[in-house]
PDB file of C-alpha atoms in Angstrom:
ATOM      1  CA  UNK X   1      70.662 124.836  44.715  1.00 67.00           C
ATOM      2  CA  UNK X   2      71.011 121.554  46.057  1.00 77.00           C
ATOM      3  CA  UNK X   3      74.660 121.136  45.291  1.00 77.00           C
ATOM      4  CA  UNK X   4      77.800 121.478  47.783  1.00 76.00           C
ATOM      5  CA  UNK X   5      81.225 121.756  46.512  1.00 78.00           C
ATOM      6  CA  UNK X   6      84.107 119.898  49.551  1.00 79.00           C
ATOM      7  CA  UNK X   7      87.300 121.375  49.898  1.00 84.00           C
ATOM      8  CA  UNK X   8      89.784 119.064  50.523  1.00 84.00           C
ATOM      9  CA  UNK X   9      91.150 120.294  53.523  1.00 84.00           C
ATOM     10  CA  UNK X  10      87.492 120.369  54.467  1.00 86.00           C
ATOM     11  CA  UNK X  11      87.282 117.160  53.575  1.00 88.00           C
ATOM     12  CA  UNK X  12      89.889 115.635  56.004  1.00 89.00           C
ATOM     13  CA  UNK X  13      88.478 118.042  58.839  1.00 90.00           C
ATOM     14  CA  UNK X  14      84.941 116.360  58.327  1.00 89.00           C
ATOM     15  CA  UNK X  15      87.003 112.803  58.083  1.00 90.00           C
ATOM     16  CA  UNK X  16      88.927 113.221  61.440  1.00 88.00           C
ATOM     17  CA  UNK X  17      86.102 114.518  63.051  1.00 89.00           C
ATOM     18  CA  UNK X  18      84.196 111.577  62.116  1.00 88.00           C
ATOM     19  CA  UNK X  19      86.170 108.993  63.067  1.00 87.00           C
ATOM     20  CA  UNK X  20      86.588 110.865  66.561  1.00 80.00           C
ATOM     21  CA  UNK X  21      83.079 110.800  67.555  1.00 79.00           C
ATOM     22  CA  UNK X  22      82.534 107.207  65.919  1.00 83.00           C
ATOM     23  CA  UNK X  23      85.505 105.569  67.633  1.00 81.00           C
ATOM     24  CA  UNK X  24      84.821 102.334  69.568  1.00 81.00           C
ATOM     25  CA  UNK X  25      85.072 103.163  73.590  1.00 76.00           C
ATOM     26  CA  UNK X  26      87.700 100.342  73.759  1.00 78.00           C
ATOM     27  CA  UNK X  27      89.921 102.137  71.568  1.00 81.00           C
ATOM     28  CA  UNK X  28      89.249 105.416  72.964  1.00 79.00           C
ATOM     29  CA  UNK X  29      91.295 106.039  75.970  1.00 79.00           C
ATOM     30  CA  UNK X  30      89.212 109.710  76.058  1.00 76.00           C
ATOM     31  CA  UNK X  31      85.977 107.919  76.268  1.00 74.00           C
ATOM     32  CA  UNK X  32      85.196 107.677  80.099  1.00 74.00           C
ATOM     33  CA  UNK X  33      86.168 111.716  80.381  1.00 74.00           C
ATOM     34  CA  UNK X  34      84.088 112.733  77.308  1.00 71.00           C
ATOM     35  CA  UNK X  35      81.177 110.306  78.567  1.00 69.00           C
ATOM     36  CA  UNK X  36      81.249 112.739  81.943  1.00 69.00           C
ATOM     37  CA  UNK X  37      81.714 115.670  79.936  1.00 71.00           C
ATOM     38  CA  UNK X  38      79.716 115.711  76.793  1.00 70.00           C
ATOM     39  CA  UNK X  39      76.434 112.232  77.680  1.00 73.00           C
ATOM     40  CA  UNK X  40      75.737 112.809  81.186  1.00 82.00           C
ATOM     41  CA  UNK X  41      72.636 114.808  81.485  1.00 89.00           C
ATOM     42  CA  UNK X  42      73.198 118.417  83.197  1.00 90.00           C
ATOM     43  CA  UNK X  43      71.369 118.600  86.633  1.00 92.00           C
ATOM     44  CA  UNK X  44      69.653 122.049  85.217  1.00 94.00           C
ATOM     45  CA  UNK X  45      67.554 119.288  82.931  1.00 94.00           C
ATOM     46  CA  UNK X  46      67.252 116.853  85.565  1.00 95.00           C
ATOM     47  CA  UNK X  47      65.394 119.328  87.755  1.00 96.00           C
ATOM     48  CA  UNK X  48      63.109 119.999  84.464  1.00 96.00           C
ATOM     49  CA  UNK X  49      62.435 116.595  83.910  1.00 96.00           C
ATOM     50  CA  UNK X  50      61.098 116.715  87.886  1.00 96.00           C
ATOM     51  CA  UNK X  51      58.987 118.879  87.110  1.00 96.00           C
ATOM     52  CA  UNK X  52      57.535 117.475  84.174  1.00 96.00           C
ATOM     53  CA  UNK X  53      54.399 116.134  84.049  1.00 95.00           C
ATOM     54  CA  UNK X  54      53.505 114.056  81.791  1.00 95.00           C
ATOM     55  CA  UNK X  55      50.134 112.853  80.072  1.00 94.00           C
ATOM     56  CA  UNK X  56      51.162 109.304  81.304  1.00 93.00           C
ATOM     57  CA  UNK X  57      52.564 107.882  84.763  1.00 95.00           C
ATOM     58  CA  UNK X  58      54.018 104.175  84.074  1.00 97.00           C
ATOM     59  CA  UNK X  59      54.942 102.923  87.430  1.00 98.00           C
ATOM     60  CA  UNK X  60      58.385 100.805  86.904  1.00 98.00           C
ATOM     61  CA  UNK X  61      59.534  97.922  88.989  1.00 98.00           C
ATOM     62  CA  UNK X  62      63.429  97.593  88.956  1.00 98.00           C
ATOM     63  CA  UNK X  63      64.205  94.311  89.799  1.00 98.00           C
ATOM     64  CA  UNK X  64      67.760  93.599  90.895  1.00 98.00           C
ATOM     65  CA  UNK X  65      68.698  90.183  91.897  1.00 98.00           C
ATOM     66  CA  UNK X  66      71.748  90.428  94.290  1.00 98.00           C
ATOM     67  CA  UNK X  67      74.461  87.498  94.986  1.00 97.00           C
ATOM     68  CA  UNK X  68      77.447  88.364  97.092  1.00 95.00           C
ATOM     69  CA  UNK X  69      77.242  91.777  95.827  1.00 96.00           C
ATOM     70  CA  UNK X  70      80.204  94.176  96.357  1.00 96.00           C
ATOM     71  CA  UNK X  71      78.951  96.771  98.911  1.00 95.00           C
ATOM     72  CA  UNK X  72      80.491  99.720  96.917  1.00 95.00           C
ATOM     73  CA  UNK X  73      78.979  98.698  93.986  1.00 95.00           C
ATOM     74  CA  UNK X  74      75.676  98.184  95.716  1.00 97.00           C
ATOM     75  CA  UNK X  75      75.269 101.739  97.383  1.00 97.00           C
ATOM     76  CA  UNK X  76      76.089 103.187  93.459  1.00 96.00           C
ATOM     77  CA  UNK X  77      73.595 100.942  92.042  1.00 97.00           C
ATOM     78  CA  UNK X  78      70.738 101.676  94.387  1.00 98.00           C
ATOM     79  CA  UNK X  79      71.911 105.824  94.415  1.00 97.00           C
ATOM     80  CA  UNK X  80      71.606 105.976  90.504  1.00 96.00           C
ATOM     81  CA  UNK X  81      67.776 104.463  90.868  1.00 98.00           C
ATOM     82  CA  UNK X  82      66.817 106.185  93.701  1.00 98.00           C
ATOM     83  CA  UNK X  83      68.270 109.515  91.917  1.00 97.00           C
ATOM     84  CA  UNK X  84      66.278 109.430  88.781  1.00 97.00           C
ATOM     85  CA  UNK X  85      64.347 112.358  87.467  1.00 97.00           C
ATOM     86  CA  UNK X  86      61.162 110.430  87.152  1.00 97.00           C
ATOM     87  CA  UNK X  87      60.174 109.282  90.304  1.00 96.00           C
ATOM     88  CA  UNK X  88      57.124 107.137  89.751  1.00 98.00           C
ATOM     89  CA  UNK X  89      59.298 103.914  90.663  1.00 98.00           C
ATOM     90  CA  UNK X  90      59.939 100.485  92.791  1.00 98.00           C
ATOM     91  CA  UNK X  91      63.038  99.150  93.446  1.00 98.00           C
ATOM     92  CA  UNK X  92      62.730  95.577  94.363  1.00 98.00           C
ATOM     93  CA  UNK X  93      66.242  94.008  95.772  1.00 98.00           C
ATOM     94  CA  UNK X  94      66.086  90.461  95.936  1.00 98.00           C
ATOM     95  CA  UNK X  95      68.797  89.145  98.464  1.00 98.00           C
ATOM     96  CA  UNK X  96      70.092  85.817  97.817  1.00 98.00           C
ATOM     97  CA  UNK X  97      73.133  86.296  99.894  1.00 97.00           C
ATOM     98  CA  UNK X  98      71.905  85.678 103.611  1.00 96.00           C
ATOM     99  CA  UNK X  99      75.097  85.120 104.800  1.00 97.00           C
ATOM    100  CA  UNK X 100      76.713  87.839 103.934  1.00 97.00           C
ATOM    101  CA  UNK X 101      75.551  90.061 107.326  1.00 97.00           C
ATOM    102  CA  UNK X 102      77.252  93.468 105.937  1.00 97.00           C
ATOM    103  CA  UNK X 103      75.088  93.066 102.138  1.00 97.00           C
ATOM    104  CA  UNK X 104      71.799  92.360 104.431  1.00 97.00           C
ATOM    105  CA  UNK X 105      72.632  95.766 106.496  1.00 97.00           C
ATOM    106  CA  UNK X 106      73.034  97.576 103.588  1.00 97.00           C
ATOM    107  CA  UNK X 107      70.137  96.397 102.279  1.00 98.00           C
ATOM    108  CA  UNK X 108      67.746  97.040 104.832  1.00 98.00           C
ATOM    109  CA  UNK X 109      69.282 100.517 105.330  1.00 98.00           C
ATOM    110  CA  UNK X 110      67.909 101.501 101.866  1.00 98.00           C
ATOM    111  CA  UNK X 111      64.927  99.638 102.500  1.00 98.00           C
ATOM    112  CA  UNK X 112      64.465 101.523 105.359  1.00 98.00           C
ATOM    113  CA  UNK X 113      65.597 104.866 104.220  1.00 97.00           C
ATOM    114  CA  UNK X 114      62.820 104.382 101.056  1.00 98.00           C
ATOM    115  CA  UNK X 115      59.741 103.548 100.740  1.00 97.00           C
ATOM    116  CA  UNK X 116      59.872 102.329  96.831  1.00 98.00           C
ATOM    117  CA  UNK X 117      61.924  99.820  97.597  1.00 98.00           C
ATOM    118  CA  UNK X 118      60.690  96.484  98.241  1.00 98.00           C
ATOM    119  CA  UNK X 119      63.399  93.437  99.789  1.00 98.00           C
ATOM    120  CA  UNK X 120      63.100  90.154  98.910  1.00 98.00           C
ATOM    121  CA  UNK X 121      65.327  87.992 101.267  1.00 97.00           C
ATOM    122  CA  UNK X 122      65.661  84.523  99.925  1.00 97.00           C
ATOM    123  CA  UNK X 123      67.458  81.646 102.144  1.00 97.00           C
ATOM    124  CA  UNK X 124      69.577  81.055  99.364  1.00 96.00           C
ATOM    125  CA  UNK X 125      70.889  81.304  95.801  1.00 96.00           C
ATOM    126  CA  UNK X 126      68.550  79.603  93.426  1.00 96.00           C
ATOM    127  CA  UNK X 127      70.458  81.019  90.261  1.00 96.00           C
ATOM    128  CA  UNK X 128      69.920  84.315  88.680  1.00 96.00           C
ATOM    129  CA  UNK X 129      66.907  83.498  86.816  1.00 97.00           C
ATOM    130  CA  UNK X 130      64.697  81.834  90.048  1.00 97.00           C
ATOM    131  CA  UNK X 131      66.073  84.813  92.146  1.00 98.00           C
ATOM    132  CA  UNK X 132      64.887  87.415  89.507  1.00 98.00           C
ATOM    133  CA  UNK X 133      61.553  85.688  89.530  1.00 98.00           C
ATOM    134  CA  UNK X 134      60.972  86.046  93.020  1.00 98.00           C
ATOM    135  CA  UNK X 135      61.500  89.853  92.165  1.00 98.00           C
ATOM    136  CA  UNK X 136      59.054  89.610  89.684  1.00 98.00           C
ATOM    137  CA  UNK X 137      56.248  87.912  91.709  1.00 98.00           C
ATOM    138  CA  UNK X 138      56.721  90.796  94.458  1.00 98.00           C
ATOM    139  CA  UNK X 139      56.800  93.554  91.638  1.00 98.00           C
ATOM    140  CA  UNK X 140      53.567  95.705  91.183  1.00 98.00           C
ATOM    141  CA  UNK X 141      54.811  98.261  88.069  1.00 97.00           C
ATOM    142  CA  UNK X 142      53.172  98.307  84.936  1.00 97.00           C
ATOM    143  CA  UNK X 143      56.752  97.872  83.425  1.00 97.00           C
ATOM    144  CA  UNK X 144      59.224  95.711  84.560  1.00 98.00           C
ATOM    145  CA  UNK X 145      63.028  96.768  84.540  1.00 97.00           C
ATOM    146  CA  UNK X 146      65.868  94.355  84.730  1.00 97.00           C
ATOM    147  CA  UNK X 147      69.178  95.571  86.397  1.00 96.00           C
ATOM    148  CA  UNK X 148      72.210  93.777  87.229  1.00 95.00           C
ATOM    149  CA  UNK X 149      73.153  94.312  91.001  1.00 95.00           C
ATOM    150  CA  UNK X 150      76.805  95.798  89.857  1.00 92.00           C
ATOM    151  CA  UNK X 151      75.124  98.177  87.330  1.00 93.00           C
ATOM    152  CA  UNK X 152      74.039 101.863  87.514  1.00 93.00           C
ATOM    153  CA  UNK X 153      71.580 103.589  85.633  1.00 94.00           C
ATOM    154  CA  UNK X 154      71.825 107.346  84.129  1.00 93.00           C
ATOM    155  CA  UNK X 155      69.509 109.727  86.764  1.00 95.00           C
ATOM    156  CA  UNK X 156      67.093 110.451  83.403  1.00 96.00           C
ATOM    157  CA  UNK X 157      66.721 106.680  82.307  1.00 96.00           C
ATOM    158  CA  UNK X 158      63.176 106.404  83.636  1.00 98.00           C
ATOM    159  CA  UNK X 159      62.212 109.549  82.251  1.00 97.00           C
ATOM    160  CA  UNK X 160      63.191 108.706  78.927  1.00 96.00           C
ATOM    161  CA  UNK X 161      61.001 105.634  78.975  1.00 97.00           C
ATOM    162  CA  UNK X 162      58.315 107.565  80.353  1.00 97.00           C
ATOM    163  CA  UNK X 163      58.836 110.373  77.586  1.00 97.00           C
ATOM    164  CA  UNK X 164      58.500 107.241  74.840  1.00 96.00           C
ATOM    165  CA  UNK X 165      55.505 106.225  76.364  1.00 96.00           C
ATOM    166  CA  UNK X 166      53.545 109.432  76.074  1.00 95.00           C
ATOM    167  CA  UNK X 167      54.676 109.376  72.538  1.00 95.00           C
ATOM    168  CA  UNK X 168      53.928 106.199  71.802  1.00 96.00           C
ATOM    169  CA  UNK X 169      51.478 104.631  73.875  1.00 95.00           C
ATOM    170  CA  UNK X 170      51.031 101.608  72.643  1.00 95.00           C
ATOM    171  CA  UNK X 171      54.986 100.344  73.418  1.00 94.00           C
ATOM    172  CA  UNK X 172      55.004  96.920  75.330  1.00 94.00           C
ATOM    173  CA  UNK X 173      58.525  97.165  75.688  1.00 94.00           C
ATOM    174  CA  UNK X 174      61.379  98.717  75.438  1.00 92.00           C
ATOM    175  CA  UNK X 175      64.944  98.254  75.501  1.00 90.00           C
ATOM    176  CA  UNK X 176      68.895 100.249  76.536  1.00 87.00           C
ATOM    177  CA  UNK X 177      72.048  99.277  75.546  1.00 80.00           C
ATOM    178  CA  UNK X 178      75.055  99.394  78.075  1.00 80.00           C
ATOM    179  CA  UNK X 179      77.751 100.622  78.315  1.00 76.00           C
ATOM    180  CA  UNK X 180      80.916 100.455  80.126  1.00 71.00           C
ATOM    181  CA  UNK X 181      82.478 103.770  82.274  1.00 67.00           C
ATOM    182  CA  UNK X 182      86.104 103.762  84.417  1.00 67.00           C
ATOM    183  CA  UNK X 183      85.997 106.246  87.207  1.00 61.00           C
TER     184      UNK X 183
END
């Protein structure tokens, strides 16, 4: 009891295997399939995390300042918030790109098509910090999220937090990593 005798050929199994699964992404030129294949959470557990309900309802305010923001990468961004699991959310897009005529369409599409998000449309760019302010003065969640307008989140993000927070009530904050996909 309480001792375990390794092979060797065991041993280099366990030792490939390893270094498979701990490889950097950048060195990994597998790592964008496996991400889709083996991290991305199946839609069968989505629709359970709808349907969770949980002993706490956090509302959180996503604020996303946007600057000459590709289109394409805009529509993604505001289809992985507007696709999470846990639905108790704002989205607030702060627009400091008023010239740009096609980014203010798109924008007040969503805003239209949405009633969680709330536009900001500021005459012009006052840096990424002032613009992300004027999210936060519009913002009404009891959290609030920071999200870069080219960035996307995974549809059970907000759930996870929300999951944490039943847990552990008492978090203030809390706090993802990124990472970095190829489609």
């Amino acid at each position: 009891v309480g001792f375990f005798a390794q092979e060797p050929h065991d041993l280099v199994f366990w030792r490939n295997y390893w270094s498979n699964i701990t490889r950097p992404a950048f060195m990994d030129e597998r790592y964008s399939d496996r991400y889709f294949l083996d991290w991305v959470t199946p839609r069968v557990d989505l629709e359970l995390q709808r349907r969770t309900k949980l002993s706490v309802a956090p509302k959180f305010s996503i604020i996303v300042p946007l600057y000459r923001t590709p289109h394409g990468y805009f529509d993604e961004m505001v289809e992985s918030v507007l696709g999470q699991s846990y639905e108790n959310f704002e989205l607030v897009l702060v627009n400091a790109s008023p010239e740009d005529v096609g980014l203010c369409r798109r924008v007040e599409y969503w805003h239209r098509r949405d009633s969680r998000i709330k536009t900001v449309n500021l005459e012009q760019n006052y840096g990424i910090t002032e613009n992300t302010n004027e999210g936060i003065r519009v913002a009404t969640g009891d959290f609030l999220c920071f999200l870069d307008h080219d960035d996307t989140l995974t549809l059970d993000a907000l759930f996870c937090y929300a999951k944490a927070l039943e847990e552990y009530p008492e978090t203030d904050m809390f706090y993802s990593d990124e990472d970095h996909v190829e489609r």
